[in-house]
mmCIF file of C-alpha atoms and ligand atoms in Angstrom:
data_model
loop_
_atom_site.group_PDB
_atom_site.id
_atom_site.type_symbol
_atom_site.label_atom_id
_atom_site.label_comp_id
_atom_site.label_asym_id
_atom_site.label_seq_id
_atom_site.Cartn_x
_atom_site.Cartn_y
_atom_site.Cartn_z
ATOM 1 C CA MET A 28 -62.687 48.851 30.021
ATOM 2 C CA LYS A 29 -63.881 45.147 30.498
ATOM 3 C CA ASN A 30 -61.582 43.418 27.919
ATOM 4 C CA ILE A 31 -58.796 45.886 28.353
ATOM 5 C CA ILE A 32 -56.448 43.025 29.396
ATOM 6 C CA LEU A 33 -56.935 41.328 26.067
ATOM 7 C CA VAL A 34 -56.269 44.641 24.109
ATOM 8 C CA LEU A 35 -53.258 45.646 26.127
ATOM 9 C CA VAL A 36 -50.179 44.116 24.528
ATOM 10 C CA ILE A 37 -46.650 44.259 25.812
ATOM 11 C CA MET A 38 -43.597 43.708 23.418
ATOM 12 C CA ILE A 39 -41.285 40.871 24.764
ATOM 13 C CA SER A 40 -37.616 41.379 24.547
ATOM 14 C CA THR A 41 -35.934 38.953 22.390
ATOM 15 C CA THR A 42 -32.699 39.246 24.301
ATOM 16 C CA ALA A 43 -31.983 36.099 26.429
ATOM 17 C CA THR A 44 -31.917 36.911 30.224
ATOM 18 C CA SER A 45 -30.693 34.664 33.050
ATOM 19 C CA ILE A 46 -32.446 31.558 33.748
ATOM 20 C CA ALA A 47 -35.075 31.561 36.529
ATOM 21 C CA LYS A 48 -34.091 28.235 38.039
ATOM 22 C CA ASP A 49 -36.802 28.609 40.895
ATOM 23 C CA THR A 50 -39.569 28.330 38.366
ATOM 24 C CA LEU A 51 -41.772 25.318 39.400
ATOM 25 C CA VAL A 52 -41.825 22.212 37.359
ATOM 26 C CA ILE A 53 -45.169 20.548 37.531
ATOM 27 C CA ALA A 54 -45.280 17.132 36.024
ATOM 28 C CA HIS A 55 -48.474 17.204 33.841
ATOM 29 C CA ARG A 56 -50.371 13.849 34.480
ATOM 30 C CA GLY A 57 -46.724 12.605 35.516
ATOM 31 C CA ALA A 58 -43.850 12.154 33.146
ATOM 32 C CA SER A 59 -46.860 11.584 30.531
ATOM 33 C CA GLY A 60 -44.473 12.326 27.536
ATOM 34 C CA TYR A 61 -42.862 8.881 28.211
ATOM 35 C CA ILE A 62 -45.390 6.663 29.903
ATOM 36 C CA PRO A 63 -49.348 6.666 29.736
ATOM 37 C CA GLU A 64 -50.727 9.769 31.673
ATOM 38 C CA HIS A 65 -51.764 9.368 35.065
ATOM 39 C CA THR A 66 -50.379 5.856 35.716
ATOM 40 C CA ILE A 67 -48.536 4.979 38.826
ATOM 41 C CA ALA A 68 -45.410 4.545 36.564
ATOM 42 C CA ALA A 69 -45.737 7.858 35.188
ATOM 43 C CA LYS A 70 -45.845 9.410 38.482
ATOM 44 C CA ALA A 71 -42.780 7.435 39.829
ATOM 45 C CA MET A 72 -40.880 8.638 36.645
ATOM 46 C CA ALA A 73 -41.911 12.158 37.370
ATOM 47 C CA TYR A 74 -40.766 11.836 40.830
ATOM 48 C CA ALA A 75 -37.317 10.454 39.840
ATOM 49 C CA MET A 76 -36.781 13.467 37.637
ATOM 50 C CA GLY A 77 -36.877 15.690 40.639
ATOM 51 C CA VAL A 78 -39.857 17.864 39.824
ATOM 52 C CA ASP A 79 -41.430 20.380 42.406
ATOM 53 C CA TYR A 80 -44.986 18.923 42.009
ATOM 54 C CA ILE A 81 -46.810 16.078 40.347
ATOM 55 C CA GLU A 82 -50.327 16.615 39.037
ATOM 56 C CA GLN A 83 -53.430 14.478 39.621
ATOM 57 C CA ASP A 84 -56.744 15.009 37.693
ATOM 58 C CA VAL A 85 -59.385 13.559 39.835
ATOM 59 C CA VAL A 86 -62.830 12.094 39.247
ATOM 60 C CA MET A 87 -65.277 10.039 41.416
ATOM 61 C CA THR A 88 -66.603 6.499 40.818
ATOM 62 C CA LYS A 89 -70.216 5.232 41.275
ATOM 63 C CA ASP A 90 -69.314 4.032 44.817
ATOM 64 C CA ASP A 91 -67.652 7.438 45.732
ATOM 65 C CA HIS A 92 -63.919 6.574 45.388
ATOM 66 C CA LEU A 93 -61.563 9.115 43.936
ATOM 67 C CA VAL A 94 -59.579 8.110 40.979
ATOM 68 C CA VAL A 95 -56.918 9.700 39.048
ATOM 69 C CA LEU A 96 -58.089 10.241 35.426
ATOM 70 C CA HIS A 97 -57.924 13.115 33.189
ATOM 71 C CA ASP A 98 -61.662 13.347 32.682
ATOM 72 C CA HIS A 99 -65.004 11.727 33.666
ATOM 73 C CA TYR A 100 -64.862 9.416 30.796
ATOM 74 C CA LEU A 101 -63.077 6.062 30.441
ATOM 75 C CA ASP A 102 -63.117 5.528 26.625
ATOM 76 C CA ARG A 103 -59.842 7.383 25.526
ATOM 77 C CA VAL A 104 -57.343 5.738 27.881
ATOM 78 C CA THR A 105 -58.779 2.455 28.723
ATOM 79 C CA ASP A 106 -60.061 -0.780 27.153
ATOM 80 C CA VAL A 107 -63.652 -0.178 28.419
ATOM 81 C CA GLN A 108 -65.260 -0.653 25.027
ATOM 82 C CA GLU A 109 -64.000 -4.210 25.025
ATOM 83 C CA LYS A 110 -64.758 -5.169 28.518
ATOM 84 C CA TYR A 111 -68.221 -3.321 29.177
ATOM 85 C CA PRO A 112 -69.827 -2.581 25.893
ATOM 86 C CA GLU A 113 -73.191 -2.569 27.560
ATOM 87 C CA ARG A 114 -72.326 0.492 29.687
ATOM 88 C CA LEU A 115 -72.075 2.779 26.570
ATOM 89 C CA ARG A 116 -74.249 5.912 27.119
ATOM 90 C CA GLU A 117 -76.465 7.375 24.267
ATOM 91 C CA ASP A 118 -73.867 10.061 23.760
ATOM 92 C CA GLY A 119 -71.231 7.376 22.973
ATOM 93 C CA ARG A 120 -69.188 7.761 26.036
ATOM 94 C CA TYR A 121 -68.371 5.656 29.018
ATOM 95 C CA TYR A 122 -68.688 7.527 32.259
ATOM 96 C CA VAL A 123 -66.572 6.921 35.324
ATOM 97 C CA ILE A 124 -69.642 7.392 37.550
ATOM 98 C CA ASP A 125 -71.377 4.522 36.129
ATOM 99 C CA PHE A 126 -68.555 2.045 37.288
ATOM 100 C CA THR A 127 -67.458 0.975 40.728
ATOM 101 C CA LEU A 128 -63.964 1.108 41.816
ATOM 102 C CA ALA A 129 -63.670 -2.678 41.538
ATOM 103 C CA GLU A 130 -64.909 -2.572 37.904
ATOM 104 C CA ILE A 131 -62.534 0.117 36.921
ATOM 105 C CA ARG A 132 -59.550 -1.682 38.383
ATOM 106 C CA THR A 133 -60.334 -4.442 35.692
ATOM 107 C CA LEU A 134 -59.661 -2.059 32.944
ATOM 108 C CA ALA A 135 -56.246 -1.736 31.122
ATOM 109 C CA VAL A 136 -54.973 1.787 30.715
ATOM 110 C CA SER A 137 -53.036 2.886 27.608
ATOM 111 C CA GLU A 138 -51.671 5.824 25.918
ATOM 112 C CA ARG A 139 -54.355 8.418 25.071
ATOM 113 C CA TYR A 140 -56.093 7.457 21.776
ATOM 114 C CA ARG A 141 -58.881 8.510 19.467
ATOM 115 C CA LEU A 142 -61.124 6.361 17.430
ATOM 116 C CA ASP A 143 -61.168 6.580 13.599
ATOM 117 C CA ARG A 144 -64.260 6.122 11.557
ATOM 118 C CA ARG A 145 -63.909 2.226 11.637
ATOM 119 C CA GLY A 146 -63.364 2.337 15.497
ATOM 120 C CA ASN A 147 -59.672 1.612 15.285
ATOM 121 C CA LYS A 148 -57.497 3.283 17.957
ATOM 122 C CA ILE A 149 -55.181 6.017 16.892
ATOM 123 C CA PRO A 150 -52.765 7.353 19.238
ATOM 124 C CA VAL A 151 -52.965 11.066 19.995
ATOM 125 C CA PHE A 152 -49.156 11.224 20.198
ATOM 126 C CA GLU A 153 -47.756 8.750 17.899
ATOM 127 C CA ASP A 154 -44.053 8.861 19.046
ATOM 128 C CA ARG A 155 -45.022 8.235 22.689
ATOM 129 C CA PHE A 156 -45.359 4.727 24.403
ATOM 130 C CA PRO A 157 -46.840 2.090 22.252
ATOM 131 C CA LEU A 158 -50.748 1.649 22.814
ATOM 132 C CA ASP A 159 -50.814 -2.066 23.263
ATOM 133 C CA LYS A 160 -47.612 -2.814 25.364
ATOM 134 C CA SER A 161 -46.977 -3.485 29.068
ATOM 135 C CA THR A 162 -49.886 -3.374 31.737
ATOM 136 C CA PHE A 163 -51.219 -0.268 33.527
ATOM 137 C CA LYS A 164 -54.040 0.388 35.713
ATOM 138 C CA VAL A 165 -56.259 3.188 37.164
ATOM 139 C CA HIS A 166 -55.368 3.959 40.812
ATOM 140 C CA THR A 167 -56.953 6.242 43.461
ATOM 141 C CA LEU A 168 -55.935 9.637 44.828
ATOM 142 C CA ALA A 169 -54.853 8.127 48.098
ATOM 143 C CA GLU A 170 -52.859 5.510 46.453
ATOM 144 C CA GLU A 171 -50.893 8.275 44.457
ATOM 145 C CA ILE A 172 -50.301 10.332 47.598
ATOM 146 C CA GLU A 173 -49.017 7.321 49.404
ATOM 147 C CA LEU A 174 -46.566 6.787 46.570
ATOM 148 C CA ILE A 175 -45.328 10.305 46.658
ATOM 149 C CA GLN A 176 -45.189 10.491 50.312
ATOM 150 C CA GLY A 177 -43.418 7.166 50.449
ATOM 151 C CA LEU A 178 -40.900 8.423 47.968
ATOM 152 C CA ASN A 179 -40.442 11.557 50.031
ATOM 153 C CA LYS A 180 -39.633 9.334 52.897
ATOM 154 C CA SER A 181 -37.355 6.998 51.128
ATOM 155 C CA THR A 182 -35.390 9.618 49.099
ATOM 156 C CA GLY A 183 -35.476 12.465 51.604
ATOM 157 C CA GLY A 184 -37.273 14.517 49.031
ATOM 158 C CA ASP A 185 -40.168 16.970 49.281
ATOM 159 C CA ILE A 186 -42.244 16.723 46.124
ATOM 160 C CA GLY A 187 -45.771 18.113 46.184
ATOM 161 C CA ILE A 188 -49.085 17.359 44.859
ATOM 162 C CA TYR A 189 -51.338 19.346 42.584
ATOM 163 C CA PRO A 190 -54.767 17.855 42.345
ATOM 164 C CA GLU A 191 -57.470 19.187 39.898
ATOM 165 C CA ALA A 192 -61.199 18.631 40.456
ATOM 166 C CA LYS A 193 -62.449 17.624 37.049
ATOM 167 C CA SER A 194 -66.031 18.727 36.198
ATOM 168 C CA PRO A 195 -67.037 19.367 39.751
ATOM 169 C CA ALA A 196 -70.469 20.863 38.650
ATOM 170 C CA PHE A 197 -71.118 17.585 36.714
ATOM 171 C CA HIS A 198 -70.467 15.642 39.910
ATOM 172 C CA LEU A 199 -72.499 17.871 42.123
ATOM 173 C CA GLU A 200 -75.460 17.364 39.706
ATOM 174 C CA ALA A 201 -75.112 13.673 40.168
ATOM 175 C CA GLY A 202 -75.003 14.136 44.043
ATOM 176 C CA LYS A 203 -71.288 13.834 44.487
ATOM 177 C CA ASP A 204 -69.275 16.619 46.175
ATOM 178 C CA LEU A 205 -66.015 15.963 44.258
ATOM 179 C CA SER A 206 -64.022 19.038 45.727
ATOM 180 C CA ARG A 207 -64.896 18.187 49.320
ATOM 181 C CA ALA A 208 -63.978 14.625 48.819
ATOM 182 C CA ILE A 209 -60.495 15.617 47.354
ATOM 183 C CA LEU A 210 -59.937 18.168 50.044
ATOM 184 C CA GLN A 211 -60.856 15.756 52.797
ATOM 185 C CA THR A 212 -58.298 13.331 51.360
ATOM 186 C CA LEU A 213 -55.643 16.165 51.281
ATOM 187 C CA LYS A 214 -56.475 16.775 54.951
ATOM 188 C CA ASP A 215 -56.366 13.155 55.914
ATOM 189 C CA TYR A 216 -52.846 13.008 54.442
ATOM 190 C CA GLY A 217 -51.469 16.222 56.150
ATOM 191 C CA TYR A 218 -52.078 18.797 53.523
ATOM 192 C CA ASP A 219 -54.291 21.239 55.493
ATOM 193 C CA SER A 220 -52.565 24.590 55.253
ATOM 194 C CA LYS A 221 -51.238 27.082 52.740
ATOM 195 C CA ASP A 222 -47.711 25.995 53.812
ATOM 196 C CA ALA A 223 -48.312 22.294 52.619
ATOM 197 C CA LYS A 224 -46.848 21.320 49.425
ATOM 198 C CA ALA A 225 -50.227 21.111 47.712
ATOM 199 C CA TYR A 226 -52.211 23.208 45.273
ATOM 200 C CA TYR A 227 -55.942 22.549 44.552
ATOM 201 C CA GLN A 228 -57.103 23.560 40.973
ATOM 202 C CA THR A 229 -60.200 23.759 38.979
ATOM 203 C CA PHE A 230 -61.408 25.371 35.707
ATOM 204 C CA GLU A 231 -64.892 26.169 37.277
ATOM 205 C CA ILE A 232 -65.018 29.750 38.471
ATOM 206 C CA GLU A 233 -67.988 29.282 40.963
ATOM 207 C CA GLU A 234 -66.574 26.102 42.248
ATOM 208 C CA LEU A 235 -63.323 27.689 43.348
ATOM 209 C CA LYS A 236 -65.277 30.404 45.180
ATOM 210 C CA ARG A 237 -67.501 27.729 46.739
ATOM 211 C CA VAL A 238 -64.328 25.720 47.913
ATOM 212 C CA HIS A 239 -63.008 29.037 49.459
ATOM 213 C CA GLU A 240 -66.222 30.221 51.063
ATOM 214 C CA GLU A 241 -67.772 26.742 52.132
ATOM 215 C CA VAL A 242 -65.772 23.669 51.784
ATOM 216 C CA LEU A 243 -62.418 24.638 53.300
ATOM 217 C CA PRO A 244 -64.265 26.278 56.380
ATOM 218 C CA ALA A 245 -66.369 23.212 56.871
ATOM 219 C CA LEU A 246 -63.411 21.066 56.812
ATOM 220 C CA GLU A 247 -61.330 23.446 59.107
ATOM 221 C CA MET A 248 -58.437 23.471 56.663
ATOM 222 C CA ASN A 249 -56.671 25.516 54.048
ATOM 223 C CA VAL A 250 -54.717 24.933 50.861
ATOM 224 C CA LYS A 251 -53.310 26.940 48.070
ATOM 225 C CA LEU A 252 -55.972 27.498 45.395
ATOM 226 C CA VAL A 253 -55.454 27.972 41.555
ATOM 227 C CA GLN A 254 -57.898 29.108 39.061
ATOM 228 C CA LEU A 255 -57.409 27.319 35.860
ATOM 229 C CA MET A 256 -58.540 29.113 32.552
ATOM 230 C CA GLY A 257 -58.583 28.426 28.958
ATOM 231 C CA GLY A 258 -60.588 27.448 25.983
ATOM 232 C CA GLY A 259 -62.770 29.620 23.733
ATOM 233 C CA GLY A 260 -65.734 31.608 24.619
ATOM 234 C CA ASP A 261 -65.972 34.497 27.054
ATOM 235 C CA TYR A 262 -66.477 32.348 30.331
ATOM 236 C CA TYR A 263 -63.317 34.011 31.693
ATOM 237 C CA SER A 264 -63.550 37.476 30.310
ATOM 238 C CA ASP A 265 -64.681 39.218 33.393
ATOM 239 C CA LEU A 266 -62.172 37.247 35.522
ATOM 240 C CA ILE A 267 -59.089 38.163 33.451
ATOM 241 C CA THR A 268 -59.724 41.886 33.639
ATOM 242 C CA ALA A 269 -57.295 43.675 35.977
ATOM 243 C CA GLU A 270 -60.308 44.190 38.392
ATOM 244 C CA GLY A 271 -61.404 40.699 37.893
ATOM 245 C CA LEU A 272 -57.778 39.389 38.731
ATOM 246 C CA GLU A 273 -57.739 41.708 41.884
ATOM 247 C CA GLU A 274 -61.022 40.131 43.051
ATOM 248 C CA LEU A 275 -59.831 36.600 42.309
ATOM 249 C CA SER A 276 -56.555 37.203 44.284
ATOM 250 C CA LYS A 277 -58.701 37.677 47.543
ATOM 251 C CA TYR A 278 -59.073 33.954 47.601
ATOM 252 C CA ALA A 279 -56.829 32.373 44.921
ATOM 253 C CA ASP A 280 -53.152 32.016 45.129
ATOM 254 C CA GLY A 281 -52.539 31.611 41.547
ATOM 255 C CA ILE A 282 -53.882 31.158 37.982
ATOM 256 C CA GLY A 283 -53.277 28.330 35.608
ATOM 257 C CA PRO A 284 -53.926 29.722 32.021
ATOM 258 C CA SER A 285 -53.362 28.124 28.675
ATOM 259 C CA MET A 286 -50.148 29.380 26.960
ATOM 260 C CA GLY A 287 -52.492 30.989 24.371
ATOM 261 C CA MET A 288 -53.875 33.318 26.872
ATOM 262 C CA ILE A 289 -50.422 34.796 27.412
ATOM 263 C CA ILE A 290 -49.062 34.788 23.836
ATOM 264 C CA PRO A 291 -51.400 34.339 21.045
ATOM 265 C CA ASN A 292 -50.802 31.119 19.098
ATOM 266 C CA ASP A 293 -50.436 33.188 16.030
ATOM 267 C CA ALA A 294 -47.817 35.355 17.354
ATOM 268 C CA GLU A 295 -44.682 35.903 15.278
ATOM 269 C CA ALA A 296 -41.276 34.878 16.154
ATOM 270 C CA GLY A 297 -39.075 37.806 16.848
ATOM 271 C CA ALA A 298 -42.052 40.030 17.510
ATOM 272 C CA LEU A 299 -43.857 38.451 20.327
ATOM 273 C CA LYS A 300 -46.565 40.283 22.077
ATOM 274 C CA MET A 301 -48.304 39.258 25.380
ATOM 275 C CA SER A 302 -51.411 39.948 27.012
ATOM 276 C CA GLY A 303 -51.306 41.780 30.374
ATOM 277 C CA LEU A 304 -52.593 38.529 32.192
ATOM 278 C CA VAL A 305 -49.155 37.677 33.639
ATOM 279 C CA ALA A 306 -48.312 41.161 34.914
ATOM 280 C CA ASN A 307 -51.688 41.841 36.306
ATOM 281 C CA ALA A 308 -51.935 38.611 38.140
ATOM 282 C CA GLN A 309 -48.438 38.936 39.667
ATOM 283 C CA ALA A 310 -49.099 42.556 40.498
ATOM 284 C CA VAL A 311 -51.876 41.320 42.831
ATOM 285 C CA GLY A 312 -49.702 38.605 44.332
ATOM 286 C CA MET A 313 -50.875 35.626 42.309
ATOM 287 C CA GLU A 314 -48.459 33.013 40.829
ATOM 288 C CA VAL A 315 -48.884 32.140 37.165
ATOM 289 C CA HIS A 316 -48.634 28.516 36.108
ATOM 290 C CA PRO A 317 -49.334 28.005 32.368
ATOM 291 C CA TYR A 318 -50.079 24.743 30.531
ATOM 292 C CA THR A 319 -49.202 22.636 28.696
ATOM 293 C CA PHE A 320 -45.477 22.467 27.643
ATOM 294 C CA ARG A 321 -45.004 19.481 25.165
ATOM 295 C CA GLN A 322 -42.002 18.675 22.965
ATOM 296 C CA GLU A 323 -44.110 17.429 19.983
ATOM 297 C CA SER A 324 -43.644 20.016 17.068
ATOM 298 C CA PHE A 325 -47.542 19.915 16.574
ATOM 299 C CA ALA A 326 -48.068 20.935 20.174
ATOM 300 C CA THR A 327 -45.410 23.694 20.147
ATOM 301 C CA PRO A 328 -46.687 27.270 19.032
ATOM 302 C CA PRO A 329 -45.262 28.121 15.790
ATOM 303 C CA TYR A 330 -43.533 31.141 17.194
ATOM 304 C CA ALA A 331 -41.129 28.933 19.152
ATOM 305 C CA LYS A 332 -38.290 27.079 17.322
ATOM 306 C CA SER A 333 -38.112 24.231 19.796
ATOM 307 C CA TYR A 334 -39.231 23.131 23.194
ATOM 308 C CA GLU A 335 -36.319 24.847 24.875
ATOM 309 C CA ASP A 336 -36.965 28.003 22.852
ATOM 310 C CA LEU A 337 -40.508 27.737 24.291
ATOM 311 C CA LEU A 338 -39.272 27.648 27.698
ATOM 312 C CA GLU A 339 -36.898 30.397 27.059
ATOM 313 C CA ILE A 340 -39.834 32.648 26.126
ATOM 314 C CA PHE A 341 -42.187 31.738 28.985
ATOM 315 C CA VAL A 342 -39.529 31.312 31.846
ATOM 316 C CA ASN A 343 -37.085 33.903 31.178
ATOM 317 C CA GLN A 344 -38.898 36.468 29.206
ATOM 318 C CA VAL A 345 -42.433 36.506 30.186
ATOM 319 C CA GLY A 346 -41.497 35.340 33.775
ATOM 320 C CA VAL A 347 -44.134 32.788 34.719
ATOM 321 C CA ASP A 348 -43.840 31.139 38.119
ATOM 322 C CA GLY A 349 -44.250 27.546 37.066
ATOM 323 C CA VAL A 350 -45.099 25.345 34.038
ATOM 324 C CA PHE A 351 -47.149 22.307 33.580
ATOM 325 C CA THR A 352 -45.031 19.944 31.328
ATOM 326 C CA ASP A 353 -45.280 16.566 29.977
ATOM 327 C CA PHE A 354 -41.456 16.401 29.689
ATOM 328 C CA PRO A 355 -40.015 17.123 33.165
ATOM 329 C CA ASP A 356 -36.605 16.004 32.455
ATOM 330 C CA ARG A 357 -36.083 18.399 29.497
ATOM 331 C CA THR A 358 -37.573 21.131 31.628
ATOM 332 C CA MET A 359 -35.317 20.416 34.694
ATOM 333 C CA LYS A 360 -32.251 20.335 32.443
ATOM 334 C CA PHE A 361 -33.439 23.776 30.836
ATOM 335 C CA LEU A 362 -33.475 25.215 34.315
ATOM 336 C CA GLY A 363 -30.074 23.789 35.035
ATOM 337 C CA ARG A 364 -31.338 21.653 37.814
HETATM 338 O O1 G3P B 13 -54.485 21.520 35.082
HETATM 339 C C1 G3P B 13 -53.610 22.199 34.302
HETATM 340 C C2 G3P B 13 -53.736 21.429 33.022
HETATM 341 O O2 G3P B 13 -53.607 20.068 33.295
HETATM 342 C C3 G3P B 13 -55.044 21.867 32.394
HETATM 343 O O3 G3P B 13 -55.265 21.018 31.282
HETATM 344 O O4 G3P B 13 -56.850 19.514 30.351
HETATM 345 O O5 G3P B 13 -54.563 18.739 30.994
HETATM 346 O O6 G3P B 13 -56.290 19.137 32.782
HETATM 347 P P1 G3P B 13 -55.785 19.499 31.364
HETATM 348 CA CA1 CA B 14 -55.099 19.152 34.774
#
């Protein structure tokens, strides 16, 4: 019975249905298809596209400041190698927790890159913003919230925030309670109930439980909670059964699965099958916000003819409640908004 949800498959109709305009558009790391991820410029651009939520991945510095970066390393989106070569750890990485906020503010942020064998920077997305142009910096969670709240005031908008605690167990081991610091910041800025325009998200199962059972009560606040899931292995295998999802729904408001957990990446166009994950999660009252919708052909599953076809499948046929996207404008246009 344990893995029944993975065995259960439901054929998806290939007939187009009406467009679900109320599907939430979540700007994944900002308008990151156009400007380097998690920069203030990417967040402002996403805001101007009229999305529902803007995502923040959050990690902590040596001196306990919250900064908006995709993970707890600095070496794939900054020039840390050039500025602080002596800070390299034995595993070949540069860790955010080895740097103060003042030091991190000296770094230049660029498009995401990988290093080739000679140490040259190769952009992960070659058609996106050039690696070495313009000037971008790392900012704090509070600074980003102030940008979004400031724009809400000046435009009359009501765009929400969607922070993710990145590697909270790693931070706890280093004596830093990342989730508590994020949630305290949310409370400081008025996001303190389920009605607030904010979701807290994390991939770590035990951490989401701890947030629900200990951190939120200690801070005398509440906020919508999302359990992220993805990757290989069997870490989520108990959680994604119908029974596991029912248990999860007692404290989580939604799930954020990879697209592949809903429709296998090797599915055939015209004969799509999906797992029971969406139906089972929605049946117990949880929202489903899959990731990550990207227009690049190598990032689009082979069963989808185009970015819009991918949206058509997930929004109209599967019926997800929201999407994390690097291309908010194309998603808004698809939804007719
Ligand atoms: O948080 C949803 C989505 O962003 C998860 O993937 O790796 O981009 O944080 P990642
Ligand atoms: Ca994320």
